[in-house]
Amino acid sequence: DGGITQSPKYLFRKEGQNVTLSCEQNLNHDAMYWYRQDPGQGLRLIYYSQIVNDFQKGDIAEGYSVSREKKESFPLTVTSAQKNPTAFYLCAAGGRNTDTQYFGPGTRLTVL
Amino acid sequence: QQQVKQSPQSLIVQKGGIPIINCAYENTAFDYFPWYQQFPGKGPALLIAIRPDVSEKKEGRFTISFNKSAKQFSLHIMDSQPGDSATYFCAANSGGSNYKLTFGKGTLLTVNP
């Protein structure tokens, strides 16, 4: 997992609630990423940020929002507009100085 | 759309066998090809990576073979062990100003004792 932390490890949400997943890195990488993982679907990119105060939509951004106010932090909010949010969420860091992305341990979100 | 196609979806081998996982891509701009290993409930971890200027790279029991003309690359695990049982993902990156990795859908490997 290197220097990427995600919290909480498990998260339960009621229908209609927004929840925020935390991702922090101490690897000094410029770029950070959020992925969603569902069984048999591989890793799908939600949002990514190549630099502070800038971010771009990935392949499945609808129902999610992000911010990048600090280089170390890239929180993801799962909004009530996301109709099927139950999944394993992975944060990664990498980019400019390396082609590789390093992943955090993940957050498993379950909607009750 | 950029894609990386990975096969097989699942693979079962006996201890000591040599599982082979294959990936194919279309985008000739891809210039970096990593493999990740993921255990249940954990984040993926970088296993080994290759660039198109070499045809093979070995790290321990893991080998990547790369065929640039066929736009294919594969992971071989020598002397596989039950502890290698995991999901393996291939990926590709086109570098430059695009820092996005495109992932295959994964291969669930089971190594029986």
PDB file of C-alpha atoms in Angstrom:
ATOM      1  CA  ASP A   1       0.000   0.000   0.000  1.00  0.00           C
ATOM      2  CA  GLY A   2       2.993   2.295   0.294  1.00  0.00           C
ATOM      3  CA  GLY A   3       2.240   5.788   1.502  1.00  0.00           C
ATOM      4  CA  ILE A   4      -1.433   5.902   0.554  1.00  0.00           C
ATOM      5  CA  THR A   5      -4.073   5.697   3.239  1.00  0.00           C
ATOM      6  CA  GLN A   6      -7.808   5.373   2.763  1.00  0.00           C
ATOM      7  CA  SER A   7     -10.452   5.702   5.401  1.00  0.00           C
ATOM      8  CA  PRO A   8     -12.691   4.278   6.523  1.00  0.00           C
ATOM      9  CA  LYS A   9     -12.018   0.645   5.570  1.00  0.00           C
ATOM     10  CA  TYR A  10     -15.740  -0.125   5.660  1.00  0.00           C
ATOM     11  CA  LEU A  11     -18.573   2.374   5.210  1.00  0.00           C
ATOM     12  CA  PHE A  12     -22.308   1.906   5.347  1.00  0.00           C
ATOM     13  CA  ARG A  13     -24.688   4.400   3.821  1.00  0.00           C
ATOM     14  CA  LYS A  14     -28.397   4.757   3.903  1.00  0.00           C
ATOM     15  CA  GLU A  15     -30.334   5.507   0.751  1.00  0.00           C
ATOM     16  CA  GLY A  16     -30.301   9.232  -0.034  1.00  0.00           C
ATOM     17  CA  GLN A  17     -27.196  10.070   1.980  1.00  0.00           C
ATOM     18  CA  ASN A  18     -23.971  11.570   0.712  1.00  0.00           C
ATOM     19  CA  VAL A  19     -20.767  10.038   2.042  1.00  0.00           C
ATOM     20  CA  THR A  20     -17.135  11.103   1.694  1.00  0.00           C
ATOM     21  CA  LEU A  21     -14.226   8.703   1.324  1.00  0.00           C
ATOM     22  CA  SER A  22     -10.816   9.913   2.400  1.00  0.00           C
ATOM     23  CA  CYS A  23      -7.553   9.403   0.512  1.00  0.00           C
ATOM     24  CA  GLU A  24      -4.192  10.755   1.685  1.00  0.00           C
ATOM     25  CA  GLN A  25      -0.724  10.177   0.206  1.00  0.00           C
ATOM     26  CA  ASN A  26       2.787  11.007   1.397  1.00  0.00           C
ATOM     27  CA  LEU A  27       4.534   9.884  -1.796  1.00  0.00           C
ATOM     28  CA  ASN A  28       4.713  13.434  -3.180  1.00  0.00           C
ATOM     29  CA  HIS A  29       3.060  12.334  -6.426  1.00  0.00           C
ATOM     30  CA  ASP A  30       1.317  14.990  -8.473  1.00  0.00           C
ATOM     31  CA  ALA A  31      -1.539  12.855  -9.754  1.00  0.00           C
ATOM     32  CA  MET A  32      -4.239  11.078  -7.795  1.00  0.00           C
ATOM     33  CA  TYR A  33      -7.033   8.812  -8.944  1.00  0.00           C
ATOM     34  CA  TRP A  34     -10.263   7.230  -7.788  1.00  0.00           C
ATOM     35  CA  TYR A  35     -11.414   3.864  -9.107  1.00  0.00           C
ATOM     36  CA  ARG A  36     -14.461   1.772  -8.513  1.00  0.00           C
ATOM     37  CA  GLN A  37     -14.159  -2.012  -8.498  1.00  0.00           C
ATOM     38  CA  ASP A  38     -17.097  -4.372  -8.952  1.00  0.00           C
ATOM     39  CA  PRO A  39     -16.818  -8.154  -9.312  1.00  0.00           C
ATOM     40  CA  GLY A  40     -15.902  -9.058 -12.881  1.00  0.00           C
ATOM     41  CA  GLN A  41     -15.663  -5.403 -13.944  1.00  0.00           C
ATOM     42  CA  GLY A  42     -12.032  -4.682 -13.269  1.00  0.00           C
ATOM     43  CA  LEU A  43     -11.060  -1.139 -12.295  1.00  0.00           C
ATOM     44  CA  ARG A  44     -13.135   1.744 -13.627  1.00  0.00           C
ATOM     45  CA  LEU A  45     -11.850   5.310 -13.365  1.00  0.00           C
ATOM     46  CA  ILE A  46     -14.156   7.758 -11.580  1.00  0.00           C
ATOM     47  CA  TYR A  47     -12.093  10.962 -11.339  1.00  0.00           C
ATOM     48  CA  TYR A  48      -8.465  11.929 -11.520  1.00  0.00           C
ATOM     49  CA  SER A  49      -6.404  14.969 -10.676  1.00  0.00           C
ATOM     50  CA  GLN A  50      -3.041  15.792 -12.181  1.00  0.00           C
ATOM     51  CA  ILE A  51      -2.435  18.894 -10.085  1.00  0.00           C
ATOM     52  CA  VAL A  52      -3.843  20.757  -7.098  1.00  0.00           C
ATOM     53  CA  ASN A  53      -7.125  22.580  -7.740  1.00  0.00           C
ATOM     54  CA  ASP A  54      -7.715  20.700 -10.982  1.00  0.00           C
ATOM     55  CA  PHE A  55      -9.455  17.417 -11.717  1.00  0.00           C
ATOM     56  CA  GLN A  56     -11.046  15.594 -14.649  1.00  0.00           C
ATOM     57  CA  LYS A  57     -13.916  13.168 -15.017  1.00  0.00           C
ATOM     58  CA  GLY A  58     -13.089   9.567 -15.693  1.00  0.00           C
ATOM     59  CA  ASP A  59     -15.288   6.971 -17.325  1.00  0.00           C
ATOM     60  CA  ILE A  60     -17.985   6.758 -14.633  1.00  0.00           C
ATOM     61  CA  ALA A  61     -18.094  10.190 -12.920  1.00  0.00           C
ATOM     62  CA  GLU A  62     -21.884  10.540 -12.672  1.00  0.00           C
ATOM     63  CA  GLY A  63     -23.038  10.625  -9.054  1.00  0.00           C
ATOM     64  CA  TYR A  64     -19.574  11.365  -7.683  1.00  0.00           C
ATOM     65  CA  SER A  65     -17.671  14.544  -6.817  1.00  0.00           C
ATOM     66  CA  VAL A  66     -14.087  15.274  -5.778  1.00  0.00           C
ATOM     67  CA  SER A  67     -11.862  18.095  -4.611  1.00  0.00           C
ATOM     68  CA  ARG A  68      -8.095  18.591  -4.674  1.00  0.00           C
ATOM     69  CA  GLU A  69      -7.241  21.440  -2.315  1.00  0.00           C
ATOM     70  CA  LYS A  70      -3.947  19.895  -1.196  1.00  0.00           C
ATOM     71  CA  LYS A  71      -1.401  17.761  -3.017  1.00  0.00           C
ATOM     72  CA  GLU A  72      -1.667  15.086  -0.321  1.00  0.00           C
ATOM     73  CA  SER A  73      -5.443  14.740  -0.275  1.00  0.00           C
ATOM     74  CA  PHE A  74      -8.099  13.724  -2.806  1.00  0.00           C
ATOM     75  CA  PRO A  75     -11.451  13.011  -1.126  1.00  0.00           C
ATOM     76  CA  LEU A  76     -14.311  11.405  -3.034  1.00  0.00           C
ATOM     77  CA  THR A  77     -17.959  12.133  -2.270  1.00  0.00           C
ATOM     78  CA  VAL A  78     -20.521   9.564  -3.291  1.00  0.00           C
ATOM     79  CA  THR A  79     -23.740  11.498  -3.704  1.00  0.00           C
ATOM     80  CA  SER A  80     -27.337  10.350  -3.522  1.00  0.00           C
ATOM     81  CA  ALA A  81     -27.409  10.675  -7.319  1.00  0.00           C
ATOM     82  CA  GLN A  82     -25.234   7.558  -7.617  1.00  0.00           C
ATOM     83  CA  LYS A  83     -27.874   4.871  -8.028  1.00  0.00           C
ATOM     84  CA  ASN A  84     -25.745   1.827  -7.324  1.00  0.00           C
ATOM     85  CA  PRO A  85     -22.910   2.903  -5.026  1.00  0.00           C
ATOM     86  CA  THR A  86     -22.186  -0.419  -3.328  1.00  0.00           C
ATOM     87  CA  ALA A  87     -18.628  -1.254  -4.435  1.00  0.00           C
ATOM     88  CA  PHE A  88     -14.974  -1.352  -3.466  1.00  0.00           C
ATOM     89  CA  TYR A  89     -13.360   2.069  -3.944  1.00  0.00           C
ATOM     90  CA  LEU A  90      -9.651   2.421  -4.603  1.00  0.00           C
ATOM     91  CA  CYS A  91      -7.509   5.525  -4.506  1.00  0.00           C
ATOM     92  CA  ALA A  92      -4.178   5.692  -6.316  1.00  0.00           C
ATOM     93  CA  ALA A  93      -1.322   8.149  -6.740  1.00  0.00           C
ATOM     94  CA  GLY A  94       1.262   8.501  -9.472  1.00  0.00           C
ATOM     95  CA  GLY A  95       1.762  10.505 -12.607  1.00  0.00           C
ATOM     96  CA  ARG A  96       4.329  13.027 -13.687  1.00  0.00           C
ATOM     97  CA  ASN A  97       7.484  11.412 -12.308  1.00  0.00           C
ATOM     98  CA  THR A  98       6.378   7.847 -12.852  1.00  0.00           C
ATOM     99  CA  ASP A  99       4.051   6.002 -15.188  1.00  0.00           C
ATOM    100  CA  THR A 100       3.106   3.707 -12.350  1.00  0.00           C
ATOM    101  CA  GLN A 101       0.144   4.172 -10.053  1.00  0.00           C
ATOM    102  CA  TYR A 102       0.316   3.066  -6.444  1.00  0.00           C
ATOM    103  CA  PHE A 103      -2.892   2.015  -4.762  1.00  0.00           C
ATOM    104  CA  GLY A 104      -4.300   2.445  -1.310  1.00  0.00           C
ATOM    105  CA  PRO A 105      -5.943  -0.385   0.651  1.00  0.00           C
ATOM    106  CA  GLY A 106      -9.473   0.523  -0.450  1.00  0.00           C
ATOM    107  CA  THR A 107     -12.815   1.387   1.129  1.00  0.00           C
ATOM    108  CA  ARG A 108     -15.757  -0.973   0.864  1.00  0.00           C
ATOM    109  CA  LEU A 109     -18.998   0.999   0.657  1.00  0.00           C
ATOM    110  CA  THR A 110     -22.308  -0.710   1.272  1.00  0.00           C
ATOM    111  CA  VAL A 111     -25.699   0.915   0.842  1.00  0.00           C
ATOM    112  CA  LEU A 112     -28.270  -0.339   3.341  1.00  0.00           C
TER     113      LEU A 112
ATOM    114  CA  GLN B   1     -12.058   3.847 -27.030  1.00  0.00           C
ATOM    115  CA  GLN B   2      -8.790   2.696 -25.588  1.00  0.00           C
ATOM    116  CA  GLN B   3      -9.042  -0.906 -24.425  1.00  0.00           C
ATOM    117  CA  VAL B   4      -6.892  -3.619 -22.982  1.00  0.00           C
ATOM    118  CA  LYS B   5      -8.353  -7.087 -23.410  1.00  0.00           C
ATOM    119  CA  GLN B   6      -7.270  -9.667 -20.835  1.00  0.00           C
ATOM    120  CA  SER B   7      -7.691 -13.432 -20.874  1.00  0.00           C
ATOM    121  CA  PRO B   8      -8.509 -15.833 -19.405  1.00  0.00           C
ATOM    122  CA  GLN B   9     -11.046 -14.559 -16.902  1.00  0.00           C
ATOM    123  CA  SER B  10     -10.051 -17.305 -14.463  1.00  0.00           C
ATOM    124  CA  LEU B  11      -7.294 -19.893 -14.314  1.00  0.00           C
ATOM    125  CA  ILE B  12      -6.613 -22.893 -12.096  1.00  0.00           C
ATOM    126  CA  VAL B  13      -3.209 -24.573 -11.945  1.00  0.00           C
ATOM    127  CA  GLN B  14      -1.429 -27.020  -9.712  1.00  0.00           C
ATOM    128  CA  LYS B  15       1.471 -25.986  -7.512  1.00  0.00           C
ATOM    129  CA  GLY B  16       4.625 -25.784  -9.618  1.00  0.00           C
ATOM    130  CA  GLY B  17       2.713 -25.085 -12.817  1.00  0.00           C
ATOM    131  CA  ILE B  18       3.282 -22.054 -15.054  1.00  0.00           C
ATOM    132  CA  PRO B  19       0.126 -19.996 -15.427  1.00  0.00           C
ATOM    133  CA  ILE B  20       0.095 -17.606 -18.375  1.00  0.00           C
ATOM    134  CA  ILE B  21      -2.166 -14.548 -18.556  1.00  0.00           C
ATOM    135  CA  ASN B  22      -2.513 -12.691 -21.827  1.00  0.00           C
ATOM    136  CA  CYS B  23      -3.366  -9.114 -22.718  1.00  0.00           C
ATOM    137  CA  ALA B  24      -3.913  -7.406 -26.057  1.00  0.00           C
ATOM    138  CA  TYR B  25      -4.195  -3.726 -26.892  1.00  0.00           C
ATOM    139  CA  GLU B  26      -5.106  -1.555 -29.876  1.00  0.00           C
ATOM    140  CA  ASN B  27      -3.599   1.831 -29.129  1.00  0.00           C
ATOM    141  CA  THR B  28      -0.056   1.985 -30.513  1.00  0.00           C
ATOM    142  CA  ALA B  29       0.618   5.061 -28.363  1.00  0.00           C
ATOM    143  CA  PHE B  30       0.742   2.855 -25.267  1.00  0.00           C
ATOM    144  CA  ASP B  31       4.337   2.749 -24.038  1.00  0.00           C
ATOM    145  CA  TYR B  32       4.180   1.350 -20.512  1.00  0.00           C
ATOM    146  CA  PHE B  33       2.651  -1.972 -19.494  1.00  0.00           C
ATOM    147  CA  PRO B  34       2.395  -2.842 -15.786  1.00  0.00           C
ATOM    148  CA  TRP B  35       0.928  -5.886 -14.105  1.00  0.00           C
ATOM    149  CA  TYR B  36      -0.785  -5.657 -10.739  1.00  0.00           C
ATOM    150  CA  GLN B  37      -1.537  -8.369  -8.181  1.00  0.00           C
ATOM    151  CA  GLN B  38      -4.550  -8.042  -5.921  1.00  0.00           C
ATOM    152  CA  PHE B  39      -5.495 -10.185  -2.941  1.00  0.00           C
ATOM    153  CA  PRO B  40      -9.107 -10.226  -1.712  1.00  0.00           C
ATOM    154  CA  GLY B  41     -10.051  -7.081   0.172  1.00  0.00           C
ATOM    155  CA  LYS B  42      -6.732  -5.357  -0.600  1.00  0.00           C
ATOM    156  CA  GLY B  43      -5.591  -2.739  -3.064  1.00  0.00           C
ATOM    157  CA  PRO B  44      -3.691  -3.812  -6.202  1.00  0.00           C
ATOM    158  CA  ALA B  45       0.090  -3.896  -5.869  1.00  0.00           C
ATOM    159  CA  LEU B  46       2.523  -3.356  -8.722  1.00  0.00           C
ATOM    160  CA  LEU B  47       4.136  -6.657  -9.662  1.00  0.00           C
ATOM    161  CA  ILE B  48       6.260  -5.987 -12.718  1.00  0.00           C
ATOM    162  CA  ALA B  49       6.213  -3.614 -15.696  1.00  0.00           C
ATOM    163  CA  ILE B  50       7.710  -3.411 -19.179  1.00  0.00           C
ATOM    164  CA  ARG B  51       8.274  -0.868 -21.937  1.00  0.00           C
ATOM    165  CA  PRO B  52       8.075  -1.691 -25.681  1.00  0.00           C
ATOM    166  CA  ASP B  53      11.826  -1.444 -26.231  1.00  0.00           C
ATOM    167  CA  VAL B  54      12.369  -4.894 -24.672  1.00  0.00           C
ATOM    168  CA  SER B  55      10.689  -8.214 -25.459  1.00  0.00           C
ATOM    169  CA  GLU B  56      11.007  -9.807 -22.045  1.00  0.00           C
ATOM    170  CA  LYS B  57      11.513  -8.818 -18.435  1.00  0.00           C
ATOM    171  CA  LYS B  58      11.997 -11.090 -15.427  1.00  0.00           C
ATOM    172  CA  GLU B  59      11.644 -10.337 -11.760  1.00  0.00           C
ATOM    173  CA  GLY B  60      11.968 -13.372  -9.574  1.00  0.00           C
ATOM    174  CA  ARG B  61       9.380 -15.936 -10.661  1.00  0.00           C
ATOM    175  CA  PHE B  62       7.428 -13.395 -12.725  1.00  0.00           C
ATOM    176  CA  THR B  63       8.141 -12.762 -16.404  1.00  0.00           C
ATOM    177  CA  ILE B  64       6.527 -10.401 -18.878  1.00  0.00           C
ATOM    178  CA  SER B  65       6.760 -11.294 -22.557  1.00  0.00           C
ATOM    179  CA  PHE B  66       6.034  -8.465 -24.976  1.00  0.00           C
ATOM    180  CA  ASN B  67       5.217  -8.720 -28.693  1.00  0.00           C
ATOM    181  CA  LYS B  68       5.079  -5.228 -30.133  1.00  0.00           C
ATOM    182  CA  SER B  69       4.060  -6.242 -33.655  1.00  0.00           C
ATOM    183  CA  ALA B  70       1.166  -8.321 -32.357  1.00  0.00           C
ATOM    184  CA  LYS B  71       0.283  -5.719 -29.714  1.00  0.00           C
ATOM    185  CA  GLN B  72       0.201  -8.389 -27.061  1.00  0.00           C
ATOM    186  CA  PHE B  73       1.899  -8.972 -23.736  1.00  0.00           C
ATOM    187  CA  SER B  74       1.676 -11.749 -21.220  1.00  0.00           C
ATOM    188  CA  LEU B  75       2.555 -12.624 -17.642  1.00  0.00           C
ATOM    189  CA  HIS B  76       4.157 -15.956 -16.798  1.00  0.00           C
ATOM    190  CA  ILE B  77       4.505 -17.182 -13.220  1.00  0.00           C
ATOM    191  CA  MET B  78       7.212 -19.806 -12.845  1.00  0.00           C
ATOM    192  CA  ASP B  79       6.949 -22.512 -10.170  1.00  0.00           C
ATOM    193  CA  SER B  80       3.583 -21.153  -9.028  1.00  0.00           C
ATOM    194  CA  GLN B  81       2.693 -21.427  -5.354  1.00  0.00           C
ATOM    195  CA  PRO B  82      -0.644 -21.373  -3.492  1.00  0.00           C
ATOM    196  CA  GLY B  83       0.351 -17.936  -2.177  1.00  0.00           C
ATOM    197  CA  ASP B  84       0.238 -16.655  -5.765  1.00  0.00           C
ATOM    198  CA  SER B  85      -3.537 -17.184  -5.778  1.00  0.00           C
ATOM    199  CA  ALA B  86      -4.881 -13.698  -6.471  1.00  0.00           C
ATOM    200  CA  THR B  87      -6.423 -11.545  -9.167  1.00  0.00           C
ATOM    201  CA  TYR B  88      -3.985 -10.210 -11.743  1.00  0.00           C
ATOM    202  CA  PHE B  89      -4.587  -7.079 -13.816  1.00  0.00           C
ATOM    203  CA  CYS B  90      -2.686  -5.920 -16.846  1.00  0.00           C
ATOM    204  CA  ALA B  91      -2.672  -2.250 -17.758  1.00  0.00           C
ATOM    205  CA  ALA B  92      -1.283   0.186 -20.299  1.00  0.00           C
ATOM    206  CA  ASN B  93      -0.338   3.854 -20.279  1.00  0.00           C
ATOM    207  CA  SER B  94       0.273   6.201 -23.157  1.00  0.00           C
ATOM    208  CA  GLY B  95       2.485   8.543 -21.168  1.00  0.00           C
ATOM    209  CA  GLY B  96       3.056  12.107 -22.255  1.00  0.00           C
ATOM    210  CA  SER B  97       0.501  14.419 -20.671  1.00  0.00           C
ATOM    211  CA  ASN B  98      -1.914  11.532 -20.170  1.00  0.00           C
ATOM    212  CA  TYR B  99      -1.323   9.847 -16.856  1.00  0.00           C
ATOM    213  CA  LYS B 100      -4.256   7.462 -17.082  1.00  0.00           C
ATOM    214  CA  LEU B 101      -3.795   3.711 -16.933  1.00  0.00           C
ATOM    215  CA  THR B 102      -6.170   1.562 -18.946  1.00  0.00           C
ATOM    216  CA  PHE B 103      -6.810  -1.724 -17.143  1.00  0.00           C
ATOM    217  CA  GLY B 104      -7.782  -5.182 -18.291  1.00  0.00           C
ATOM    218  CA  LYS B 105     -10.708  -6.793 -16.492  1.00  0.00           C
ATOM    219  CA  GLY B 106      -8.542  -9.120 -14.439  1.00  0.00           C
ATOM    220  CA  THR B 107      -7.735 -12.822 -14.154  1.00  0.00           C
ATOM    221  CA  LEU B 108      -8.542 -14.782 -11.017  1.00  0.00           C
ATOM    222  CA  LEU B 109      -5.691 -17.258 -10.513  1.00  0.00           C
ATOM    223  CA  THR B 110      -6.034 -20.229  -8.206  1.00  0.00           C
ATOM    224  CA  VAL B 111      -2.977 -22.353  -7.467  1.00  0.00           C
ATOM    225  CA  ASN B 112      -3.922 -25.658  -5.864  1.00  0.00           C
ATOM    226  CA  PRO B 113      -1.526 -27.327  -3.406  1.00  0.00           C
TER     227      PRO B 113
END
